[in-house]
Amino acid sequence: MFKTAFITILGLPNAGKSTFLNAVLGEDLVITNPKAQTTRHRIKGILNDKDYQLVFSDTPGIIKESAYRLQDAMMGAVNESLDDADVVLLILDGQFPKIEEFEAYKDKITCPLVIAMNKVDLVQDQEKLQADIDRVKEYFGTELIFAVSAKENFNVSGIIGALVNLAPEHPAFYDTESISDENVRFLVSEMIREQILTQFKKEIPYSVEVSVTEYNEKEKLDEIYATIFVERDSQKGIMLGKGGAAIKNLGIASRKRIEDFIKKKIFLSLSIKVKKDWRTDDQQLQYFGYIKK
Ligand SMILES: Nc1nc2c(ncn2[C@@H]2O[C@H](COP(=O)(O)OP(=O)(O)OP(=O)(O)O)[C@@H](O)[C@H]2O)c(=O)[nH]1
Ligand SMILES: [Mg+2]
């Protein structure tokens, strides 16, 4: 009997939620980075098998108090994903699970819960890990907890097995051939943002939004035009760099990342625009798809 489930991935920023989703899918669909708050939207990734379809929602890392409207919208995406989950997959950093941070979310999880103690490749003290696992089990009242490493693909299959066990019998909701229902323009804009997270420091990655304005599929080479929005003129200067060096490097790195994903050569053109304080402006947040109209 075919099984299908909606699985919401929940966790603190930087726990490895997006890395875990990529490990499940065997492809770098969603962006990952050592900086916190990399993921800003709910993004679906689909694992298809002849016997099941698991529809994962990657979500932004939960933060206790938002500092600006964009963060409110990000937490809205988390809550919405929790509302329609069949199963919640909680990803904790196995080095420091920080379960007390989940006090406000514990009661919102009304469906079965599976927990991953991630990054165990970095854990030295196995006794502490076991003690933490026992504490986590007791706190959340579940036995379904797995020590995993998303980065090294260790025990990811154990989690998939547990999720399939919990999945209700149901025909597939999505196309059984594809790993996502997100459009390619969005995925490409995320990949450019990923390179910005890698290349720029401090406030820049948090002040940036990327939008693909044109995507022309061609036989040999896809043409992509993207705009990077920053909040201030000074940030535009930093993004350009001396003699345009920074944006040039960004273009090269982004092109490689996108080509690896779409498995095709591309032409990429990047431009930079200032949209003053867009992170705190509801109208801009609507325009960028963070809040519904
Ligand atoms: N060593 C190790 N690093 C990991 C593991 N999983 C993720 N990471 C790293 O942890 C960092 C954060 O990973 P992400 O997947 O972006 O974390 P996230 O939970 O999606 O973070 P936000 O989107 O900011 O909420 C990245 O540098 C990953 O490479 C793991 O199992 N082991
Ligand atoms: Mg993420």
mmCIF file of C-alpha atoms and ligand atoms in Angstrom:
data_model
loop_
_atom_site.group_PDB
_atom_site.id
_atom_site.type_symbol
_atom_site.label_atom_id
_atom_site.label_comp_id
_atom_site.label_asym_id
_atom_site.label_seq_id
_atom_site.Cartn_x
_atom_site.Cartn_y
_atom_site.Cartn_z
ATOM 1 C CA MET A 1 0.000 0.000 0.000
ATOM 2 C CA PHE A 2 1.410 3.379 -1.023
ATOM 3 C CA LYS A 3 2.229 5.832 1.770
ATOM 4 C CA THR A 4 2.557 9.606 1.729
ATOM 5 C CA ALA A 5 3.378 12.088 4.465
ATOM 6 C CA PHE A 6 4.012 15.774 4.926
ATOM 7 C CA ILE A 7 7.065 16.151 7.120
ATOM 8 C CA THR A 8 7.959 19.489 8.650
ATOM 9 C CA ILE A 9 11.608 19.940 9.527
ATOM 10 C CA LEU A 10 11.907 22.048 12.658
ATOM 11 C CA GLY A 11 14.939 23.303 14.545
ATOM 12 C CA LEU A 12 17.081 26.183 15.724
ATOM 13 C CA PRO A 13 19.140 28.189 13.207
ATOM 14 C CA ASN A 14 22.251 26.331 12.041
ATOM 15 C CA ALA A 15 21.186 22.903 13.394
ATOM 16 C CA GLY A 16 21.588 21.413 9.915
ATOM 17 C CA LYS A 17 17.956 21.254 8.711
ATOM 18 C CA SER A 18 18.713 22.175 5.117
ATOM 19 C CA THR A 19 21.825 19.978 5.012
ATOM 20 C CA PHE A 20 19.653 17.117 6.232
ATOM 21 C CA LEU A 21 17.065 17.679 3.495
ATOM 22 C CA ASN A 22 19.809 17.684 0.863
ATOM 23 C CA ALA A 23 21.205 14.445 2.315
ATOM 24 C CA VAL A 24 17.754 12.848 2.083
ATOM 25 C CA LEU A 25 17.335 13.949 -1.536
ATOM 26 C CA GLY A 26 20.916 13.258 -2.601
ATOM 27 C CA GLU A 27 21.026 16.715 -4.214
ATOM 28 C CA ASP A 28 21.830 20.245 -3.069
ATOM 29 C CA LEU A 29 18.299 21.534 -3.576
ATOM 30 C CA VAL A 30 18.243 23.980 -0.660
ATOM 31 C CA ILE A 31 20.979 26.334 0.419
ATOM 32 C CA THR A 32 23.146 25.772 3.486
ATOM 33 C CA ASN A 33 25.685 27.916 5.294
ATOM 34 C CA PRO A 34 27.513 28.196 8.631
ATOM 35 C CA LYS A 35 25.763 31.559 9.195
ATOM 36 C CA ALA A 36 22.479 31.401 11.118
ATOM 37 C CA GLN A 37 19.167 32.180 9.405
ATOM 38 C CA THR A 38 20.179 30.956 6.001
ATOM 39 C CA THR A 39 16.716 29.601 5.153
ATOM 40 C CA ARG A 40 13.981 32.260 4.969
ATOM 41 C CA HIS A 41 11.049 30.410 3.399
ATOM 42 C CA ARG A 42 9.247 27.118 3.726
ATOM 43 C CA ILE A 43 10.732 25.052 0.886
ATOM 44 C CA LYS A 44 9.445 21.659 -0.140
ATOM 45 C CA GLY A 45 11.716 18.775 -1.088
ATOM 46 C CA ILE A 46 10.212 15.467 -2.171
ATOM 47 C CA LEU A 47 11.617 11.978 -1.677
ATOM 48 C CA ASN A 48 10.030 9.489 -4.066
ATOM 49 C CA ASP A 49 10.152 5.726 -3.800
ATOM 50 C CA LYS A 50 8.030 3.005 -5.409
ATOM 51 C CA ASP A 51 6.242 2.490 -2.076
ATOM 52 C CA TYR A 52 6.093 6.020 -0.665
ATOM 53 C CA GLN A 53 6.375 9.764 -1.157
ATOM 54 C CA LEU A 54 7.755 11.889 1.671
ATOM 55 C CA VAL A 55 7.102 15.611 1.213
ATOM 56 C CA PHE A 56 9.565 17.480 3.409
ATOM 57 C CA SER A 57 9.225 21.160 4.284
ATOM 58 C CA ASP A 58 12.506 22.812 5.158
ATOM 59 C CA THR A 59 11.843 25.819 7.385
ATOM 60 C CA PRO A 60 13.703 28.823 8.803
ATOM 61 C CA GLY A 61 15.446 28.219 12.131
ATOM 62 C CA ILE A 62 13.257 29.292 15.035
ATOM 63 C CA ILE A 63 14.154 32.466 16.888
ATOM 64 C CA LYS A 64 12.613 33.537 20.187
ATOM 65 C CA GLU A 65 12.120 37.199 19.446
ATOM 66 C CA SER A 66 12.103 38.692 15.976
ATOM 67 C CA ALA A 67 14.083 41.862 15.509
ATOM 68 C CA TYR A 68 12.410 42.943 12.253
ATOM 69 C CA ARG A 69 9.384 42.184 10.062
ATOM 70 C CA LEU A 70 11.231 39.724 7.828
ATOM 71 C CA GLN A 71 11.909 37.548 10.884
ATOM 72 C CA ASP A 72 8.213 37.701 11.844
ATOM 73 C CA ALA A 73 7.377 36.452 8.370
ATOM 74 C CA MET A 74 9.971 33.677 8.686
ATOM 75 C CA MET A 75 8.419 32.482 11.951
ATOM 76 C CA GLY A 76 5.011 32.660 10.245
ATOM 77 C CA ALA A 77 6.340 30.169 7.687
ATOM 78 C CA VAL A 78 7.439 27.843 10.516
ATOM 79 C CA ASN A 79 4.022 27.956 12.180
ATOM 80 C CA GLU A 80 2.201 27.385 8.912
ATOM 81 C CA SER A 81 4.388 24.333 8.192
ATOM 82 C CA LEU A 82 3.646 22.932 11.644
ATOM 83 C CA ASP A 83 -0.089 23.289 11.044
ATOM 84 C CA ASP A 84 -0.145 20.927 8.095
ATOM 85 C CA ALA A 85 2.447 18.366 9.161
ATOM 86 C CA ASP A 86 1.725 14.639 9.413
ATOM 87 C CA VAL A 87 5.038 14.204 11.184
ATOM 88 C CA VAL A 88 7.484 16.720 12.644
ATOM 89 C CA LEU A 89 11.171 16.011 12.216
ATOM 90 C CA LEU A 90 13.064 17.945 14.848
ATOM 91 C CA ILE A 91 16.730 18.485 14.058
ATOM 92 C CA LEU A 92 18.885 19.218 17.085
ATOM 93 C CA ASP A 93 22.578 19.963 17.119
ATOM 94 C CA GLY A 94 23.965 16.871 18.857
ATOM 95 C CA GLN A 95 26.732 18.953 20.408
ATOM 96 C CA PHE A 96 24.291 21.302 22.178
ATOM 97 C CA PRO A 97 20.634 20.275 21.873
ATOM 98 C CA LYS A 98 19.298 23.425 23.681
ATOM 99 C CA ILE A 99 15.897 21.841 24.276
ATOM 100 C CA GLU A 100 14.753 24.679 26.532
ATOM 101 C CA GLU A 101 14.544 26.840 23.388
ATOM 102 C CA PHE A 102 11.551 24.746 22.276
ATOM 103 C CA GLU A 103 9.280 25.548 25.203
ATOM 104 C CA ALA A 104 6.963 27.680 23.055
ATOM 105 C CA TYR A 105 6.838 25.080 20.265
ATOM 106 C CA LYS A 106 6.404 21.894 22.256
ATOM 107 C CA ASP A 107 2.628 22.225 22.514
ATOM 108 C CA LYS A 108 2.303 23.199 18.863
ATOM 109 C CA ILE A 109 3.551 19.748 17.850
ATOM 110 C CA THR A 110 0.354 17.736 17.824
ATOM 111 C CA CYS A 111 1.435 14.983 15.396
ATOM 112 C CA PRO A 112 4.093 12.236 15.782
ATOM 113 C CA LEU A 113 7.603 13.528 16.363
ATOM 114 C CA VAL A 114 10.913 12.100 15.153
ATOM 115 C CA ILE A 115 14.141 13.626 16.454
ATOM 116 C CA ALA A 116 17.578 13.749 14.859
ATOM 117 C CA MET A 117 20.614 14.456 17.025
ATOM 118 C CA ASN A 118 22.654 15.856 14.149
ATOM 119 C CA LYS A 119 26.369 16.605 13.744
ATOM 120 C CA VAL A 120 27.392 13.548 15.761
ATOM 121 C CA ASP A 121 30.574 13.487 13.672
ATOM 122 C CA LEU A 122 31.627 16.482 15.808
ATOM 123 C CA VAL A 123 30.673 14.942 19.153
ATOM 124 C CA GLN A 124 33.684 13.812 21.200
ATOM 125 C CA ASP A 125 32.055 12.822 24.457
ATOM 126 C CA GLN A 126 29.810 9.815 23.771
ATOM 127 C CA GLU A 127 28.625 9.599 27.377
ATOM 128 C CA LYS A 128 27.375 13.173 27.287
ATOM 129 C CA LEU A 129 25.635 12.434 23.974
ATOM 130 C CA GLN A 130 23.829 9.455 25.514
ATOM 131 C CA ALA A 131 22.813 11.536 28.537
ATOM 132 C CA ASP A 132 21.548 14.295 26.204
ATOM 133 C CA ILE A 133 19.580 11.756 24.164
ATOM 134 C CA ASP A 134 17.884 10.503 27.351
ATOM 135 C CA ARG A 135 17.064 14.064 28.390
ATOM 136 C CA VAL A 136 15.633 14.884 24.953
ATOM 137 C CA LYS A 137 13.517 11.692 24.945
ATOM 138 C CA GLU A 138 12.038 12.575 28.276
ATOM 139 C CA TYR A 139 11.432 16.239 27.424
ATOM 140 C CA PHE A 140 9.594 15.514 24.171
ATOM 141 C CA GLY A 141 8.100 12.185 25.238
ATOM 142 C CA THR A 142 9.298 10.205 22.217
ATOM 143 C CA GLU A 143 11.488 7.153 21.727
ATOM 144 C CA LEU A 144 12.051 7.976 18.048
ATOM 145 C CA ILE A 145 15.418 9.653 18.323
ATOM 146 C CA PHE A 146 18.427 8.993 16.084
ATOM 147 C CA ALA A 147 22.061 10.060 16.225
ATOM 148 C CA VAL A 148 22.916 11.238 12.695
ATOM 149 C CA SER A 149 25.323 13.263 10.619
ATOM 150 C CA ALA A 150 23.633 15.019 7.718
ATOM 151 C CA LYS A 151 26.986 16.191 6.413
ATOM 152 C CA GLU A 152 28.462 12.674 6.317
ATOM 153 C CA ASN A 153 25.185 10.960 5.457
ATOM 154 C CA PHE A 154 25.386 8.840 8.584
ATOM 155 C CA ASN A 155 22.109 7.195 9.668
ATOM 156 C CA VAL A 156 19.926 9.419 7.474
ATOM 157 C CA SER A 157 18.343 6.178 6.241
ATOM 158 C CA GLY A 158 17.364 5.323 9.833
ATOM 159 C CA ILE A 159 15.264 8.480 9.974
ATOM 160 C CA ILE A 160 13.701 7.800 6.581
ATOM 161 C CA GLY A 161 12.662 4.349 7.825
ATOM 162 C CA ALA A 162 11.019 5.848 10.924
ATOM 163 C CA LEU A 163 9.192 8.463 8.821
ATOM 164 C CA VAL A 164 7.888 5.866 6.369
ATOM 165 C CA ASN A 165 6.590 3.802 9.304
ATOM 166 C CA LEU A 166 4.598 6.795 10.530
ATOM 167 C CA ALA A 167 3.309 7.820 7.085
ATOM 168 C CA PRO A 168 -0.412 7.321 6.430
ATOM 169 C CA GLU A 169 -1.572 5.218 3.490
ATOM 170 C CA HIS A 170 -2.365 7.650 0.725
ATOM 171 C CA PRO A 171 -1.630 8.116 -2.994
ATOM 172 C CA ALA A 172 1.123 10.584 -3.956
ATOM 173 C CA PHE A 173 0.266 14.290 -3.701
ATOM 174 C CA TYR A 174 2.993 15.443 -6.075
ATOM 175 C CA ASP A 175 4.597 14.347 -9.307
ATOM 176 C CA THR A 176 6.582 11.212 -8.432
ATOM 177 C CA GLU A 177 9.450 12.145 -10.768
ATOM 178 C CA SER A 178 10.570 15.439 -9.261
ATOM 179 C CA ILE A 179 12.350 16.402 -6.050
ATOM 180 C CA SER A 180 10.586 19.735 -5.624
ATOM 181 C CA ASP A 181 7.613 21.790 -6.690
ATOM 182 C CA GLU A 182 9.554 25.040 -6.265
ATOM 183 C CA ASN A 183 10.149 26.950 -9.465
ATOM 184 C CA VAL A 184 13.635 27.112 -10.891
ATOM 185 C CA ARG A 185 13.778 30.940 -10.687
ATOM 186 C CA PHE A 186 13.327 30.775 -6.922
ATOM 187 C CA LEU A 187 15.896 27.995 -6.509
ATOM 188 C CA VAL A 188 18.405 29.936 -8.610
ATOM 189 C CA SER A 189 17.866 33.136 -6.599
ATOM 190 C CA GLU A 190 18.527 31.132 -3.442
ATOM 191 C CA MET A 191 21.772 29.781 -4.880
ATOM 192 C CA ILE A 192 22.970 33.312 -5.552
ATOM 193 C CA ARG A 193 22.026 34.270 -1.973
ATOM 194 C CA GLU A 194 24.000 31.250 -0.757
ATOM 195 C CA GLN A 195 27.120 32.580 -2.442
ATOM 196 C CA ILE A 196 26.462 36.021 -0.907
ATOM 197 C CA LEU A 197 26.320 34.354 2.529
ATOM 198 C CA THR A 198 29.685 32.758 1.818
ATOM 199 C CA GLN A 199 31.396 35.760 0.313
ATOM 200 C CA PHE A 200 30.199 38.712 2.409
ATOM 201 C CA LYS A 201 30.414 39.486 6.111
ATOM 202 C CA LYS A 202 28.383 41.051 8.887
ATOM 203 C CA GLU A 203 25.060 42.619 7.909
ATOM 204 C CA ILE A 204 25.351 42.197 4.139
ATOM 205 C CA PRO A 205 23.904 38.652 3.859
ATOM 206 C CA TYR A 206 21.008 39.655 6.101
ATOM 207 C CA SER A 207 20.258 42.816 4.139
ATOM 208 C CA VAL A 208 20.153 41.111 0.775
ATOM 209 C CA GLU A 209 17.315 39.720 -1.290
ATOM 210 C CA VAL A 210 17.800 38.143 -4.712
ATOM 211 C CA SER A 211 15.254 38.026 -7.482
ATOM 212 C CA VAL A 212 15.579 36.355 -10.877
ATOM 213 C CA THR A 213 14.013 38.784 -13.327
ATOM 214 C CA GLU A 214 14.463 36.792 -16.506
ATOM 215 C CA TYR A 215 15.170 33.140 -17.237
ATOM 216 C CA ASN A 216 15.516 32.209 -20.872
ATOM 217 C CA GLU A 217 15.875 28.521 -21.496
ATOM 218 C CA LYS A 218 18.045 27.950 -24.539
ATOM 219 C CA GLU A 219 19.230 24.755 -26.126
ATOM 220 C CA LYS A 220 22.890 25.026 -25.108
ATOM 221 C CA LEU A 221 23.015 27.743 -22.474
ATOM 222 C CA ASP A 222 20.280 29.126 -20.208
ATOM 223 C CA GLU A 223 20.343 32.926 -19.856
ATOM 224 C CA ILE A 224 19.635 34.189 -16.353
ATOM 225 C CA TYR A 225 19.251 37.812 -15.242
ATOM 226 C CA ALA A 226 19.096 38.448 -11.510
ATOM 227 C CA THR A 227 18.821 41.527 -9.326
ATOM 228 C CA ILE A 228 20.342 41.753 -5.869
ATOM 229 C CA PHE A 229 18.496 44.136 -3.582
ATOM 230 C CA VAL A 230 20.333 45.783 -0.693
ATOM 231 C CA GLU A 231 19.047 48.171 1.959
ATOM 232 C CA ARG A 232 21.534 51.041 1.589
ATOM 233 C CA ASP A 233 23.848 52.737 -0.893
ATOM 234 C CA SER A 234 26.890 51.832 1.236
ATOM 235 C CA GLN A 235 25.977 48.134 0.904
ATOM 236 C CA LYS A 236 25.793 48.503 -2.847
ATOM 237 C CA GLY A 237 29.382 49.754 -2.805
ATOM 238 C CA ILE A 238 30.533 46.776 -0.747
ATOM 239 C CA MET A 239 28.763 44.335 -3.036
ATOM 240 C CA LEU A 240 30.376 45.834 -6.107
ATOM 241 C CA GLY A 241 33.845 45.839 -4.540
ATOM 242 C CA LYS A 242 36.933 47.621 -5.874
ATOM 243 C CA GLY A 243 36.601 47.981 -9.617
ATOM 244 C CA GLY A 244 33.661 45.546 -9.527
ATOM 245 C CA ALA A 245 35.843 42.701 -8.215
ATOM 246 C CA ALA A 246 33.380 41.479 -5.578
ATOM 247 C CA ILE A 247 30.374 41.188 -7.866
ATOM 248 C CA LYS A 248 32.544 39.510 -10.466
ATOM 249 C CA ASN A 249 33.624 36.835 -7.970
ATOM 250 C CA LEU A 250 30.045 36.442 -6.852
ATOM 251 C CA GLY A 251 28.981 35.913 -10.458
ATOM 252 C CA ILE A 252 31.607 33.217 -11.012
ATOM 253 C CA ALA A 253 30.752 31.316 -7.810
ATOM 254 C CA SER A 254 27.004 31.596 -8.408
ATOM 255 C CA ARG A 255 27.300 30.418 -11.984
ATOM 256 C CA LYS A 256 29.187 27.286 -10.870
ATOM 257 C CA ARG A 257 26.664 26.534 -8.125
ATOM 258 C CA ILE A 258 23.702 26.907 -10.513
ATOM 259 C CA GLU A 259 25.359 24.885 -13.285
ATOM 260 C CA ASP A 260 26.090 22.041 -10.859
ATOM 261 C CA PHE A 261 22.444 21.982 -9.856
ATOM 262 C CA ILE A 262 20.706 22.319 -13.221
ATOM 263 C CA LYS A 263 23.419 20.277 -14.942
ATOM 264 C CA LYS A 264 23.612 22.713 -17.805
ATOM 265 C CA LYS A 265 25.772 25.697 -18.763
ATOM 266 C CA ILE A 266 24.392 29.154 -18.046
ATOM 267 C CA PHE A 267 25.003 32.806 -18.775
ATOM 268 C CA LEU A 268 24.446 34.839 -15.594
ATOM 269 C CA SER A 269 24.017 38.585 -15.331
ATOM 270 C CA LEU A 270 23.824 40.201 -11.878
ATOM 271 C CA SER A 271 22.757 43.747 -11.079
ATOM 272 C CA ILE A 272 22.405 45.535 -7.744
ATOM 273 C CA LYS A 273 19.599 47.820 -6.614
ATOM 274 C CA VAL A 274 18.892 49.664 -3.390
ATOM 275 C CA LYS A 275 15.469 49.087 -1.832
ATOM 276 C CA LYS A 276 15.687 51.090 1.336
ATOM 277 C CA ASP A 277 14.956 49.109 4.524
ATOM 278 C CA TRP A 278 13.026 46.417 2.636
ATOM 279 C CA ARG A 279 13.310 44.009 5.610
ATOM 280 C CA THR A 280 11.021 46.172 7.707
ATOM 281 C CA ASP A 281 8.579 47.179 4.983
ATOM 282 C CA ASP A 282 5.410 45.073 4.648
ATOM 283 C CA GLN A 283 4.830 46.099 1.074
ATOM 284 C CA GLN A 284 8.315 44.997 0.042
ATOM 285 C CA LEU A 285 7.967 41.773 2.018
ATOM 286 C CA GLN A 286 4.771 41.046 0.108
ATOM 287 C CA TYR A 287 6.504 41.810 -3.159
ATOM 288 C CA PHE A 288 9.301 39.353 -2.311
ATOM 289 C CA GLY A 289 6.761 36.699 -1.300
ATOM 290 C CA TYR A 290 7.437 36.641 2.447
ATOM 291 C CA ILE A 291 3.927 37.682 3.399
ATOM 292 C CA LYS A 292 0.720 36.892 1.601
ATOM 293 C CA LYS A 293 -1.277 39.622 -0.072
HETATM 294 N N1 LIG B 1 30.075 18.630 10.916
HETATM 295 C C1 LIG B 1 28.816 18.712 10.532
HETATM 296 N N2 LIG B 1 28.340 19.866 10.045
HETATM 297 C C2 LIG B 1 27.055 19.917 9.672
HETATM 298 C C3 LIG B 1 26.189 18.803 9.758
HETATM 299 N N3 LIG B 1 24.978 19.175 9.302
HETATM 300 C C4 LIG B 1 25.085 20.466 8.938
HETATM 301 N N4 LIG B 1 26.333 20.921 9.165
HETATM 302 C C5 LIG B 1 26.842 22.276 8.911
HETATM 303 O O1 LIG B 1 26.147 23.178 9.736
HETATM 304 C C6 LIG B 1 25.957 24.447 9.074
HETATM 305 C C7 LIG B 1 24.505 24.815 9.068
HETATM 306 O O2 LIG B 1 23.805 23.929 8.229
HETATM 307 P P1 LIG B 1 22.398 24.316 7.587
HETATM 308 O O3 LIG B 1 21.891 23.077 6.942
HETATM 309 O O4 LIG B 1 22.508 25.543 6.762
HETATM 310 O O5 LIG B 1 21.570 24.637 8.905
HETATM 311 P P2 LIG B 1 20.030 25.066 9.034
HETATM 312 O O6 LIG B 1 19.500 24.377 10.238
HETATM 313 O O7 LIG B 1 19.320 24.820 7.765
HETATM 314 O O8 LIG B 1 20.184 26.608 9.335
HETATM 315 P P3 LIG B 1 19.130 27.835 9.071
HETATM 316 O O9 LIG B 1 18.630 27.730 7.672
HETATM 317 O O10 LIG B 1 19.974 29.028 9.301
HETATM 318 O O11 LIG B 1 18.046 27.683 10.096
HETATM 319 C C8 LIG B 1 26.553 24.254 7.678
HETATM 320 O O12 LIG B 1 27.851 24.791 7.682
HETATM 321 C C9 LIG B 1 26.580 22.758 7.498
HETATM 322 O O13 LIG B 1 27.614 22.296 6.637
HETATM 323 C C10 LIG B 1 26.728 17.583 10.263
HETATM 324 O O14 LIG B 1 26.067 16.552 10.379
HETATM 325 N N5 LIG B 1 28.036 17.604 10.637
HETATM 326 MG MG MG B 2 18.336 26.101 6.501
#
